[in-house]
mmCIF file of C-alpha atoms (C1' of nucleotides) in Angstrom:
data_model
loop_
_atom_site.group_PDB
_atom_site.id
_atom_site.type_symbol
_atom_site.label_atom_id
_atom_site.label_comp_id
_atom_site.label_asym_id
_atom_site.label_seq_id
_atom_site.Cartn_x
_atom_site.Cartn_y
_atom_site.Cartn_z
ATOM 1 C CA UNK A 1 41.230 -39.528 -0.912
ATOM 2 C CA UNK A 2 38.776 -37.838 -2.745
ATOM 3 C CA UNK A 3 35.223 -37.258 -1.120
ATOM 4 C CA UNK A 4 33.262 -40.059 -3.566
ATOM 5 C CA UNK A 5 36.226 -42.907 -2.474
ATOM 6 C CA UNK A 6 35.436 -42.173 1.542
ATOM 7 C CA UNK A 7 33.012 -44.547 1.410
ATOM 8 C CA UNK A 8 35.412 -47.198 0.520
ATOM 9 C CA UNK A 9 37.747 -46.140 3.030
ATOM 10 C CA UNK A 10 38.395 -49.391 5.644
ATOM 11 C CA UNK A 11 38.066 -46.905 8.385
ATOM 12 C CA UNK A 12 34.427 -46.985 9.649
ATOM 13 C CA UNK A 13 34.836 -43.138 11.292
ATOM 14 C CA UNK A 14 35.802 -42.399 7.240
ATOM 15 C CA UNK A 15 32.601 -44.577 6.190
ATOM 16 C CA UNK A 16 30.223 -42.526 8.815
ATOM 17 C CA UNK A 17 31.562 -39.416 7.338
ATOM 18 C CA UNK A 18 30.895 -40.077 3.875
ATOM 19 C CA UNK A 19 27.635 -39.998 4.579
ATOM 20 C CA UNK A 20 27.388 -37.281 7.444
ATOM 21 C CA UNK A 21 30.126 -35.125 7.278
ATOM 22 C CA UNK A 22 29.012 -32.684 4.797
ATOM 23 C CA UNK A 23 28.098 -29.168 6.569
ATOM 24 C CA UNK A 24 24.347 -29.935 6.834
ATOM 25 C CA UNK A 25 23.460 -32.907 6.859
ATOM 26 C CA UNK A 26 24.018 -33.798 10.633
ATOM 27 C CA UNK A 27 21.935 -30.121 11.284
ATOM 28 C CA UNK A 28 19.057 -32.040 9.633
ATOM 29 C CA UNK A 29 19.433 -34.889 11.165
ATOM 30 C CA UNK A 30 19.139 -32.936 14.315
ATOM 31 C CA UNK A 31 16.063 -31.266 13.123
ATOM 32 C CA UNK A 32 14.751 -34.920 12.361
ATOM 33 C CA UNK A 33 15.744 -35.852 15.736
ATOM 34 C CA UNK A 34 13.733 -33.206 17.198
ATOM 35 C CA UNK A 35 10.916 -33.973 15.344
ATOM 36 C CA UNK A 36 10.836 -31.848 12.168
ATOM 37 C CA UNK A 37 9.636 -33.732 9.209
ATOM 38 C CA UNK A 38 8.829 -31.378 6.193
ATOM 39 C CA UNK A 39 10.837 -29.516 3.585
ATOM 40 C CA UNK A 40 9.707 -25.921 4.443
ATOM 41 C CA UNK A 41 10.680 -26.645 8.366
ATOM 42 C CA UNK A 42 13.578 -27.776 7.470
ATOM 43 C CA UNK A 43 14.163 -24.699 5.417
ATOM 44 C CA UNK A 44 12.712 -22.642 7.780
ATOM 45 C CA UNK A 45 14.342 -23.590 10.547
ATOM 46 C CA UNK A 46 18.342 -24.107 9.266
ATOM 47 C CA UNK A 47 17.790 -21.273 6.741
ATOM 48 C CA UNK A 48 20.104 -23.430 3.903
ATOM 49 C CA UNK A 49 18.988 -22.914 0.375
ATOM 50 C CA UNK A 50 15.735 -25.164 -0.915
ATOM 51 C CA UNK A 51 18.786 -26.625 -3.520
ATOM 52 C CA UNK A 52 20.969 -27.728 -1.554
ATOM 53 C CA UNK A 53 18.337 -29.058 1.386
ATOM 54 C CA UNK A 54 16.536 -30.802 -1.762
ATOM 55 C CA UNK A 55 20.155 -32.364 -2.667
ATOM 56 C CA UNK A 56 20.769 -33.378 0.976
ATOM 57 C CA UNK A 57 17.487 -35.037 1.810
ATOM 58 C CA UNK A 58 17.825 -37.206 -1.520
ATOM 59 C CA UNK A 59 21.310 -38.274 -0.059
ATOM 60 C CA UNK A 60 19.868 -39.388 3.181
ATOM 61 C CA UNK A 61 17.116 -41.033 1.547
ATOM 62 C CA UNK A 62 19.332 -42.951 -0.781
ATOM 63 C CA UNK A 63 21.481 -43.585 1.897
ATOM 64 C CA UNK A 64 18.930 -44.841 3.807
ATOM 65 C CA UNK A 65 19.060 -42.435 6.980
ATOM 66 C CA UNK A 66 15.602 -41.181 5.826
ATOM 67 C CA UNK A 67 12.455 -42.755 4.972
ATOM 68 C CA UNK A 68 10.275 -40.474 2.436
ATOM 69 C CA UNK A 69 6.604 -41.253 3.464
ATOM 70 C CA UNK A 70 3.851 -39.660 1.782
ATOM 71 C CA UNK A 71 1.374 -37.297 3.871
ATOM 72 C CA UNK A 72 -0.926 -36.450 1.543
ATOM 73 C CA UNK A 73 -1.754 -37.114 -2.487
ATOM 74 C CA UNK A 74 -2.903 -34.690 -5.011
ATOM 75 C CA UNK A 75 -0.304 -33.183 -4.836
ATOM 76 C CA UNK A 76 1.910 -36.303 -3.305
ATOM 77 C CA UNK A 77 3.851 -33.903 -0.438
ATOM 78 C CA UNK A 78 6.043 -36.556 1.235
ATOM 79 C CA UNK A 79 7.523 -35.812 4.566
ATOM 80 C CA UNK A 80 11.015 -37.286 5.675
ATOM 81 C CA UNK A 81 11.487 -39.676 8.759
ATOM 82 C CA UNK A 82 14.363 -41.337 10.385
ATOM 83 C CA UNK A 83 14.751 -44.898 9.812
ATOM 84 C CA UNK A 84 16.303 -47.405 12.111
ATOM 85 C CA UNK A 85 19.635 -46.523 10.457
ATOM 86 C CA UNK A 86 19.247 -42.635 11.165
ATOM 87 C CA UNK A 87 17.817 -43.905 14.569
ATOM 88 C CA UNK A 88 21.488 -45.256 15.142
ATOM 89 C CA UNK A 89 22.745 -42.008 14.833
ATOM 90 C CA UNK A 90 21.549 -40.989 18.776
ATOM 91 C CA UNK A 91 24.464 -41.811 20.182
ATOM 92 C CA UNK A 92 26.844 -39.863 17.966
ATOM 93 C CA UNK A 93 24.459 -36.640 18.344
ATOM 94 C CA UNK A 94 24.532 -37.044 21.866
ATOM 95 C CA UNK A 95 27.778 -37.528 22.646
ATOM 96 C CA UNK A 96 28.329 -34.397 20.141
ATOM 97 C CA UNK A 97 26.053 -32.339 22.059
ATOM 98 C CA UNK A 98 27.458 -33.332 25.343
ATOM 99 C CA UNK A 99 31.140 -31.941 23.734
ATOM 100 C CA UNK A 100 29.930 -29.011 21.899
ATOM 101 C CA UNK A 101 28.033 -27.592 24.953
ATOM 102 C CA UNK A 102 31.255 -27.402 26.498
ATOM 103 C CA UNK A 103 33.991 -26.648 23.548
ATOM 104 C CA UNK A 104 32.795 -23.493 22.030
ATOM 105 C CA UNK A 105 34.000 -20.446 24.751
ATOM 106 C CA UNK A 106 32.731 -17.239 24.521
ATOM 107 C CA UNK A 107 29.086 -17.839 24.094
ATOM 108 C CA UNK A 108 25.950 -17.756 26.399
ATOM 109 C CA UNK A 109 25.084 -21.392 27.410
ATOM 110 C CA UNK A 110 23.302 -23.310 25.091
ATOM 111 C CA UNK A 111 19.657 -23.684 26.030
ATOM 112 C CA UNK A 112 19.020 -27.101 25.187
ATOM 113 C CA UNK A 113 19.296 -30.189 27.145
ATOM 114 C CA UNK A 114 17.891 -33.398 26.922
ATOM 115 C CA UNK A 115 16.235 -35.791 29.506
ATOM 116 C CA UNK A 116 16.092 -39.262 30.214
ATOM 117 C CA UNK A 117 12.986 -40.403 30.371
ATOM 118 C CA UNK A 118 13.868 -43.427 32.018
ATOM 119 C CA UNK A 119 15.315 -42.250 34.881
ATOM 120 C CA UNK A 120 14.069 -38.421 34.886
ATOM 121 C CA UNK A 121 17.372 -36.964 35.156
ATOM 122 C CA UNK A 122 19.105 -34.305 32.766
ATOM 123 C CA UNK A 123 21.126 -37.108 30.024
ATOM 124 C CA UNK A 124 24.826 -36.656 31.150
ATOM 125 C CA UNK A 125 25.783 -39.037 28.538
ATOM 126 C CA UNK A 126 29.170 -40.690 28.720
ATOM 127 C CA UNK A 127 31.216 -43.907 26.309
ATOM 128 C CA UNK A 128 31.309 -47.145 27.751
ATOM 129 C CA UNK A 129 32.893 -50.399 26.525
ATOM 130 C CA UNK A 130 30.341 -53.431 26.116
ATOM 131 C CA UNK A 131 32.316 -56.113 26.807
ATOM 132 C CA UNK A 132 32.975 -54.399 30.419
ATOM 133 C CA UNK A 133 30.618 -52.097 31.242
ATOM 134 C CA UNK A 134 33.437 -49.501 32.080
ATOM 135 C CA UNK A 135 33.514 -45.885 31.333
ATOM 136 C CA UNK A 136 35.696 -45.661 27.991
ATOM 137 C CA UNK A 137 38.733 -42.650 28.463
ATOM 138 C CA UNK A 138 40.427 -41.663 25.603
ATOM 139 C CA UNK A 139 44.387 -43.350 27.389
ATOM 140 C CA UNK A 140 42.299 -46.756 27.112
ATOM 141 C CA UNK A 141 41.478 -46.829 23.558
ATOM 142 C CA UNK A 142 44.044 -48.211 20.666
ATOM 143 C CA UNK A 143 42.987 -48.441 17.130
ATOM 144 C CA UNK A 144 43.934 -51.550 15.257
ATOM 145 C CA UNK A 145 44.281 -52.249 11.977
ATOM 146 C CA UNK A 146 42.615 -56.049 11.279
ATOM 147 C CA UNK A 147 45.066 -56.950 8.319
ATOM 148 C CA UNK A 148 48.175 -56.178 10.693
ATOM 149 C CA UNK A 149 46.807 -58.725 13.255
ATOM 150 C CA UNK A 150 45.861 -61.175 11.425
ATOM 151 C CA UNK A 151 49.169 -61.545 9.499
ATOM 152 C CA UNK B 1 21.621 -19.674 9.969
ATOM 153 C CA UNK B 2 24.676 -18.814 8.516
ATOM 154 C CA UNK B 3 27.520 -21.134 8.925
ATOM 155 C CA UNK B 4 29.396 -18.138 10.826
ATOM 156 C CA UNK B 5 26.730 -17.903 13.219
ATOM 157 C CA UNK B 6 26.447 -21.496 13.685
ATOM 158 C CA UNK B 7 28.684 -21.227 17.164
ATOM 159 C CA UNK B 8 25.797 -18.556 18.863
ATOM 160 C CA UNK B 9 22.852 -21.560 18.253
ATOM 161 C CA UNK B 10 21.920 -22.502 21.330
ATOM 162 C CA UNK B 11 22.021 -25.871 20.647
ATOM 163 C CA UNK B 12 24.823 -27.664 21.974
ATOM 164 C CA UNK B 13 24.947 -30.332 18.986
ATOM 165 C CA UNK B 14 24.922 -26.883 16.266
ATOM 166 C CA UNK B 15 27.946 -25.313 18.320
ATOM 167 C CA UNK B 16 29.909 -28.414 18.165
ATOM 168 C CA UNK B 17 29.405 -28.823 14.505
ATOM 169 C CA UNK B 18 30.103 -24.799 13.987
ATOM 170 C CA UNK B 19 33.645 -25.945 15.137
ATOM 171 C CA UNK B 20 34.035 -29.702 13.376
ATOM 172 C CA UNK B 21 31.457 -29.691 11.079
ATOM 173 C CA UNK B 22 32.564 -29.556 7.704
ATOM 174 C CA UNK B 23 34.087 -31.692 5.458
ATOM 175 C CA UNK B 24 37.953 -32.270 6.370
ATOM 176 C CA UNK B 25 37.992 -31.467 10.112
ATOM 177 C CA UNK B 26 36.456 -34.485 11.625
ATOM 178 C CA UNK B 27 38.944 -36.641 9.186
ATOM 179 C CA UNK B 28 41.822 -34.143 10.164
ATOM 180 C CA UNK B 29 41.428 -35.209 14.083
ATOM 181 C CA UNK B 30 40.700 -38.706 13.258
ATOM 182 C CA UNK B 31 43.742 -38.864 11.939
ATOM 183 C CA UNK B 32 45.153 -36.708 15.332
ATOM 184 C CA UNK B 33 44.007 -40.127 17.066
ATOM 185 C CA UNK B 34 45.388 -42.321 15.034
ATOM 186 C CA UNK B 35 49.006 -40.160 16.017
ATOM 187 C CA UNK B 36 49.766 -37.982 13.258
ATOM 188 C CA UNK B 37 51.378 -35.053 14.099
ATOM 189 C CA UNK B 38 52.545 -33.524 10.786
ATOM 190 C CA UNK B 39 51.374 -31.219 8.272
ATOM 191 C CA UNK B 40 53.029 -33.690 5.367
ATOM 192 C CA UNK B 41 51.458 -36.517 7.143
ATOM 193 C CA UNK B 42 47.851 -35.271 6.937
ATOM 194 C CA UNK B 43 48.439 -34.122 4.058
ATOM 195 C CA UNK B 44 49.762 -37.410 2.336
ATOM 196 C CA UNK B 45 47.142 -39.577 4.245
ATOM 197 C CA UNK B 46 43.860 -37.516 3.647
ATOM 198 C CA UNK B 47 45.227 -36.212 0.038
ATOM 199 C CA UNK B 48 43.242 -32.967 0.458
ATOM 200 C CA UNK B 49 44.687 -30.223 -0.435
ATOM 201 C CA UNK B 50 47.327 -27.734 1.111
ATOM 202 C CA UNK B 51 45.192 -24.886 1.023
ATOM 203 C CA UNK B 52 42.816 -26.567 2.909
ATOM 204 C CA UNK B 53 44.735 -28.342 5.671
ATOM 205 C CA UNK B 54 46.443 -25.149 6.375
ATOM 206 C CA UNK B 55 42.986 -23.538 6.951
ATOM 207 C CA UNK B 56 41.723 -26.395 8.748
ATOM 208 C CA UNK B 57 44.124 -26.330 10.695
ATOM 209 C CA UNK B 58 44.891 -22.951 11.979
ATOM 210 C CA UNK B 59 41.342 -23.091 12.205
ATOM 211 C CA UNK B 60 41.640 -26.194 15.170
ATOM 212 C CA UNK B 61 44.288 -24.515 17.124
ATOM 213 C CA UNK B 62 42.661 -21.226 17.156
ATOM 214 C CA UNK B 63 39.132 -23.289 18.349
ATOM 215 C CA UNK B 64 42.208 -24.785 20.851
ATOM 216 C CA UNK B 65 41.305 -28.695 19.693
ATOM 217 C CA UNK B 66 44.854 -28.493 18.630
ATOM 218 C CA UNK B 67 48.157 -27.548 20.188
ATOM 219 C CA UNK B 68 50.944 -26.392 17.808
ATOM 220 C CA UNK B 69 54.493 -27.632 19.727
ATOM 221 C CA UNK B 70 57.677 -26.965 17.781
ATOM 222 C CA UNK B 71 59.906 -30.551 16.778
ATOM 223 C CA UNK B 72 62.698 -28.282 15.639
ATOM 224 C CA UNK B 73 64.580 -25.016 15.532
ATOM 225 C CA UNK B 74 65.790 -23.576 12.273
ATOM 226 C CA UNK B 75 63.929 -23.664 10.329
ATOM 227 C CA UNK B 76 60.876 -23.490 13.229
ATOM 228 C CA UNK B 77 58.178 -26.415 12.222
ATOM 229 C CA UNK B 78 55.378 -27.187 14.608
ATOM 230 C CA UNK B 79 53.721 -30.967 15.310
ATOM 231 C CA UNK B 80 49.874 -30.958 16.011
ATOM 232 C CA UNK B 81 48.659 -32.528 18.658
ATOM 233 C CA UNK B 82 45.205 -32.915 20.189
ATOM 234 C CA UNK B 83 44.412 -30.459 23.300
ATOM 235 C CA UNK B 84 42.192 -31.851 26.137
ATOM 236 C CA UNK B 85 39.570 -30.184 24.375
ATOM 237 C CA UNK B 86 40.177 -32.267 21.662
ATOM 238 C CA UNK B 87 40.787 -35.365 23.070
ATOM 239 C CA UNK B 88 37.193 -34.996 24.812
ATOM 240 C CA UNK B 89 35.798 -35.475 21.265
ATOM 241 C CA UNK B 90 36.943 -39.202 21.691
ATOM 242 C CA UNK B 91 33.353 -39.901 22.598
ATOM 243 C CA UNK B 92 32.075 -38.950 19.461
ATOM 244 C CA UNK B 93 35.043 -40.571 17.034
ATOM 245 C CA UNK B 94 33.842 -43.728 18.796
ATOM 246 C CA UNK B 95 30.204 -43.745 18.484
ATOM 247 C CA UNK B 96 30.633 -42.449 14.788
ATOM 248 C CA UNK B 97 32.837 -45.355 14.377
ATOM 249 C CA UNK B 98 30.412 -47.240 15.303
ATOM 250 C CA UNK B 99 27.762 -46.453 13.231
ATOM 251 C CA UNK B 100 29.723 -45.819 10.153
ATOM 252 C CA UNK B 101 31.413 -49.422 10.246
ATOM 253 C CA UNK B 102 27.229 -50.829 10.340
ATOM 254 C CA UNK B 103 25.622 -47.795 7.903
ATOM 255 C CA UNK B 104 27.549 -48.163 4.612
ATOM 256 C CA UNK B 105 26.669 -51.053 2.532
ATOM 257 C CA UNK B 106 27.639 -52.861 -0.361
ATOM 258 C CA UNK B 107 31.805 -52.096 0.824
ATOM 259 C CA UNK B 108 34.009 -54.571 1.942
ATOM 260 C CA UNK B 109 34.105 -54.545 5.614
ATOM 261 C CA UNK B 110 36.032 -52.233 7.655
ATOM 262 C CA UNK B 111 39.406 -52.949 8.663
ATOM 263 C CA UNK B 112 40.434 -50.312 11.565
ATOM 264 C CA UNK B 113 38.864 -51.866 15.365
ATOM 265 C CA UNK B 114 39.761 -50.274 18.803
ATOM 266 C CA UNK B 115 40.748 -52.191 21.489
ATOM 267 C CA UNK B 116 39.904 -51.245 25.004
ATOM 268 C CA UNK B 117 42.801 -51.406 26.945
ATOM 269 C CA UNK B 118 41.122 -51.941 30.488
ATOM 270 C CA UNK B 119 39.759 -55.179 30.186
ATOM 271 C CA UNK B 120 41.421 -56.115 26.859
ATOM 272 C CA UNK B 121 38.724 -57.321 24.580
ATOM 273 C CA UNK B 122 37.568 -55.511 21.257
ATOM 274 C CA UNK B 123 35.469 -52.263 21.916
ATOM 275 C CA UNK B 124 32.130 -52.086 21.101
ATOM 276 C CA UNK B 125 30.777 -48.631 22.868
ATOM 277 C CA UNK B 126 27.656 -47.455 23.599
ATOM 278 C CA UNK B 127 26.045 -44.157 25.444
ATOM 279 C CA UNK B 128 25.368 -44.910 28.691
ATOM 280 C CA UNK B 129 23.785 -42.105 31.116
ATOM 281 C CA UNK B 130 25.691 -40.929 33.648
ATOM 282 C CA UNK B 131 22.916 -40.152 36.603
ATOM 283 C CA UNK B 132 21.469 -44.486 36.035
ATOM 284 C CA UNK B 133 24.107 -45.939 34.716
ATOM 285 C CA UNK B 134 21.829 -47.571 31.923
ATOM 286 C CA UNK B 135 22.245 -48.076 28.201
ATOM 287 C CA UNK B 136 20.404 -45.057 26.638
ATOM 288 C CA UNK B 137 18.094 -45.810 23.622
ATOM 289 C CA UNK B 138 16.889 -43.076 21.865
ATOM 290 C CA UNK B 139 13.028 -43.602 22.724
ATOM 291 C CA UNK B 140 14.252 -42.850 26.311
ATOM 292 C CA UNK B 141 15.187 -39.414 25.147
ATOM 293 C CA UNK B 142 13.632 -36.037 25.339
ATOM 294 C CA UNK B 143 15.084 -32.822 24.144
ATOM 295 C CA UNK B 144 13.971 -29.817 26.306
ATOM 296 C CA UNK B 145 14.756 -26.226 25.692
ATOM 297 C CA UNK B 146 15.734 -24.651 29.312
ATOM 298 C CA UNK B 147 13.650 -20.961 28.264
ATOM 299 C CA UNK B 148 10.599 -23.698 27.724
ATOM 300 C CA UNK B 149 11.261 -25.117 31.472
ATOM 301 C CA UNK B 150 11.816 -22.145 33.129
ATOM 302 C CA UNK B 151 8.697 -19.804 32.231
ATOM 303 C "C1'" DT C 1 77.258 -27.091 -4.910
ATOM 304 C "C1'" DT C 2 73.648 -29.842 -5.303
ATOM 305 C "C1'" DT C 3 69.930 -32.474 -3.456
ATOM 306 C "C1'" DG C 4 66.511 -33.107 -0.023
ATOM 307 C "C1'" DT C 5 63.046 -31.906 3.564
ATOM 308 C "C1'" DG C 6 59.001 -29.834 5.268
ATOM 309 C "C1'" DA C 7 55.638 -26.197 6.066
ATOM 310 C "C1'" DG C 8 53.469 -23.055 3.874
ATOM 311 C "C1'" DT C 9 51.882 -19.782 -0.291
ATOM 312 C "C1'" DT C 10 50.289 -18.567 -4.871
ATOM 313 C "C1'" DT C 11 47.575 -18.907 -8.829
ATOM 314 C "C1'" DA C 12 44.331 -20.341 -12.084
ATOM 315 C "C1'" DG C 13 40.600 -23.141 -12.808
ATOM 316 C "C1'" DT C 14 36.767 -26.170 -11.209
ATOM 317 C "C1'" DT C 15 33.209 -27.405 -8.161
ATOM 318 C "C1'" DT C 16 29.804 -26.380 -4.902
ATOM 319 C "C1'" DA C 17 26.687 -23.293 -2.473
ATOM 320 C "C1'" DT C 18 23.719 -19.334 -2.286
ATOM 321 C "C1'" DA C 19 19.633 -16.113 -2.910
ATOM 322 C "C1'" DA C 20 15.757 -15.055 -5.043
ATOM 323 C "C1'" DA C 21 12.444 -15.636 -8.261
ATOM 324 C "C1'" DC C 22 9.754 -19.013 -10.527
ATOM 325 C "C1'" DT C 23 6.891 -23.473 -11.547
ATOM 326 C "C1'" DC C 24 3.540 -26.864 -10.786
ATOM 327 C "C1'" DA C 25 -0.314 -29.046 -8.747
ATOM 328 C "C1'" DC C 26 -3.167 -28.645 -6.036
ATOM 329 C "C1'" DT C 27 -6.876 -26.578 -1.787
ATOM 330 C "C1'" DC C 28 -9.963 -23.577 0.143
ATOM 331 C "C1'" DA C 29 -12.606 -19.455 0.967
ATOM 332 C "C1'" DT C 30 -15.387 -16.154 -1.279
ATOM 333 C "C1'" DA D 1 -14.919 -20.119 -10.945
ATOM 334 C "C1'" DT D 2 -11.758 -16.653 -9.414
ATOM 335 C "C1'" DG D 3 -8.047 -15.547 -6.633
ATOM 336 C "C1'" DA D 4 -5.135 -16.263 -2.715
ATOM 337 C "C1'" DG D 5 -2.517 -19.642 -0.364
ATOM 338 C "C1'" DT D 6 0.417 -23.865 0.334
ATOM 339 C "C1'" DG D 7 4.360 -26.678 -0.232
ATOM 340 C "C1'" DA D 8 7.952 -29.173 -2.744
ATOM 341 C "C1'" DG D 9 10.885 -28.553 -6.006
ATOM 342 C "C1'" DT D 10 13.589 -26.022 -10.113
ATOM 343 C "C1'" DT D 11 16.178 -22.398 -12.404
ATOM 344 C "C1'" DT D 12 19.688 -19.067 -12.918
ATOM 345 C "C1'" DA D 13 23.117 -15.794 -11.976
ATOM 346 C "C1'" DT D 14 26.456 -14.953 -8.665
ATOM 347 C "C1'" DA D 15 29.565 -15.875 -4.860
ATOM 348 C "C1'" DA D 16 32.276 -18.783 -2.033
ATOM 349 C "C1'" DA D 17 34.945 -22.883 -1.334
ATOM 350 C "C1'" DC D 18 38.013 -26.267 -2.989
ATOM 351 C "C1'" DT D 19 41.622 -28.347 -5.957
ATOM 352 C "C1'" DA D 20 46.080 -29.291 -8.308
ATOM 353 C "C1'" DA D 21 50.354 -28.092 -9.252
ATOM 354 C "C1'" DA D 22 54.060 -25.250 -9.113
ATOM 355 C "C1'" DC D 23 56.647 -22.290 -6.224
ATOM 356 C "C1'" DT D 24 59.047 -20.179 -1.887
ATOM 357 C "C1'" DC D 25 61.796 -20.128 2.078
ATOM 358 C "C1'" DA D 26 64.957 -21.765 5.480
ATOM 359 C "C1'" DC D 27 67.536 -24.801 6.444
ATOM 360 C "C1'" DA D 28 70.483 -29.903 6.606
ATOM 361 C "C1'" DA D 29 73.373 -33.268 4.757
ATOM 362 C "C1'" DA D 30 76.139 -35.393 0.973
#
DNA sequence: TTTGTGAGTTTAGTTTATAAACTCACTCAT
DNA sequence: ATGAGTGAGTTTATAAACTAAACTCACAAA
């Protein structure tokens, strides 16, 4: 499996990745998430060099994670905004916070949290299945493969 | 922001991605999921290469994602197998999931689906918080740095 | 004795990422 | 209109990461 083939993989984690799983790309999407829209604040602010940012932010705009829109002409300076596809994405970052606020030891706590607005409390987030509402543990879950079921 | 200094960030989603964020690792415990074990296994399924997997995953068991457990004597060889800590990132492979089986276009569809075992139907999860109860969108979310809050 | 297994190592070569300086097309203050 | 500043993007030399393929080591089984 070579890295330009993942996105023909049949497994949709394998799909997500080809498109995320590089090492930056999900930091900017983070920055996007919290509201950072413009090459230099991106640089500024992950400290990756301008190449590969510039290579990156093409991706997710081919990709359609990112929507280039133009803040100002002479020169055109575009600034880079989630579209509903990169919008999508809030679950997975959440759920990624949630685990990486606890996982890495050794460290002072991590000083950002996020609220929901809805209810005002501090977002605990947590899986849960659609069709029953339930809280989804890990002992619940089996992967199947479609082909195998439907022969 | 160096990539080794990625686990001080104090943001929980940078941590988590200091540990799983590059390009094998996430496909390396995807793979723990689906229940391989074996270094010849992950090895033959992902086709990276040796080098790699080796570093990726001494790398896991030293972040303690992975447990090594030795199958044999004589010659020693160890399984892999995920740790709670690793298991916990079952959240995330879902969501990611997910996404990835909506995101990529123009690819035959996806053929791997997860079945949740409770109530028996196909899962379709979603990030529910845990103080409401309530589907969380992302317009409903605010991040918040505690030093911000506090002063 | 030979063949096989399985994790891991070595090596040489390719690909990818980095840092820092540079370009280009402007704006704005003097 | 001159000179400093802004902001995205490019170039280039260098460094780090990754790959493929062959090899090692310790055994088991035929």
């Amino acid at each position: 499996m070579r890295w330009s083939e993942l996105n023909q993989a049949d497994c949709p984690i394998a799909r997500a990745l080809s498109i995320v799983g590089d090492r930056w790309t999900f930091l900017i999407l983070r920055d996007c998430f919290f509201g950072l829209k413009r090459f230099e604040a991106f640089q500024a602010n992950l400290g990756l060099s301008r190449t590969i940012l510039r290579d990156r932010l093409a991706h997710l705009v081919r990709a359609g994670l990112l929507v280039q829109r133009p803040y100002q002409i002479k020169p055109v300076r575009y600034d880079y905004v989630l579209s509903a596809k990169g919008r999508a994405l809030n679950g997975v970052m959440l759920m990624l916070g949630q685990w990486g606020a606890a996982a890495v030891e050794g460290q002072p706590e991590t000083q950002v949290r996020h609220r929901h607005q809805t209810c005002g409390e501090i977002l605990v987030p947590y899986v849960a299945c659609t069709a029953c509402g339930e809280k989804v543990v890990e002992k619940d879950v089996r992967a199947e493969r479609r082909a195998k079921v439907l022969t």
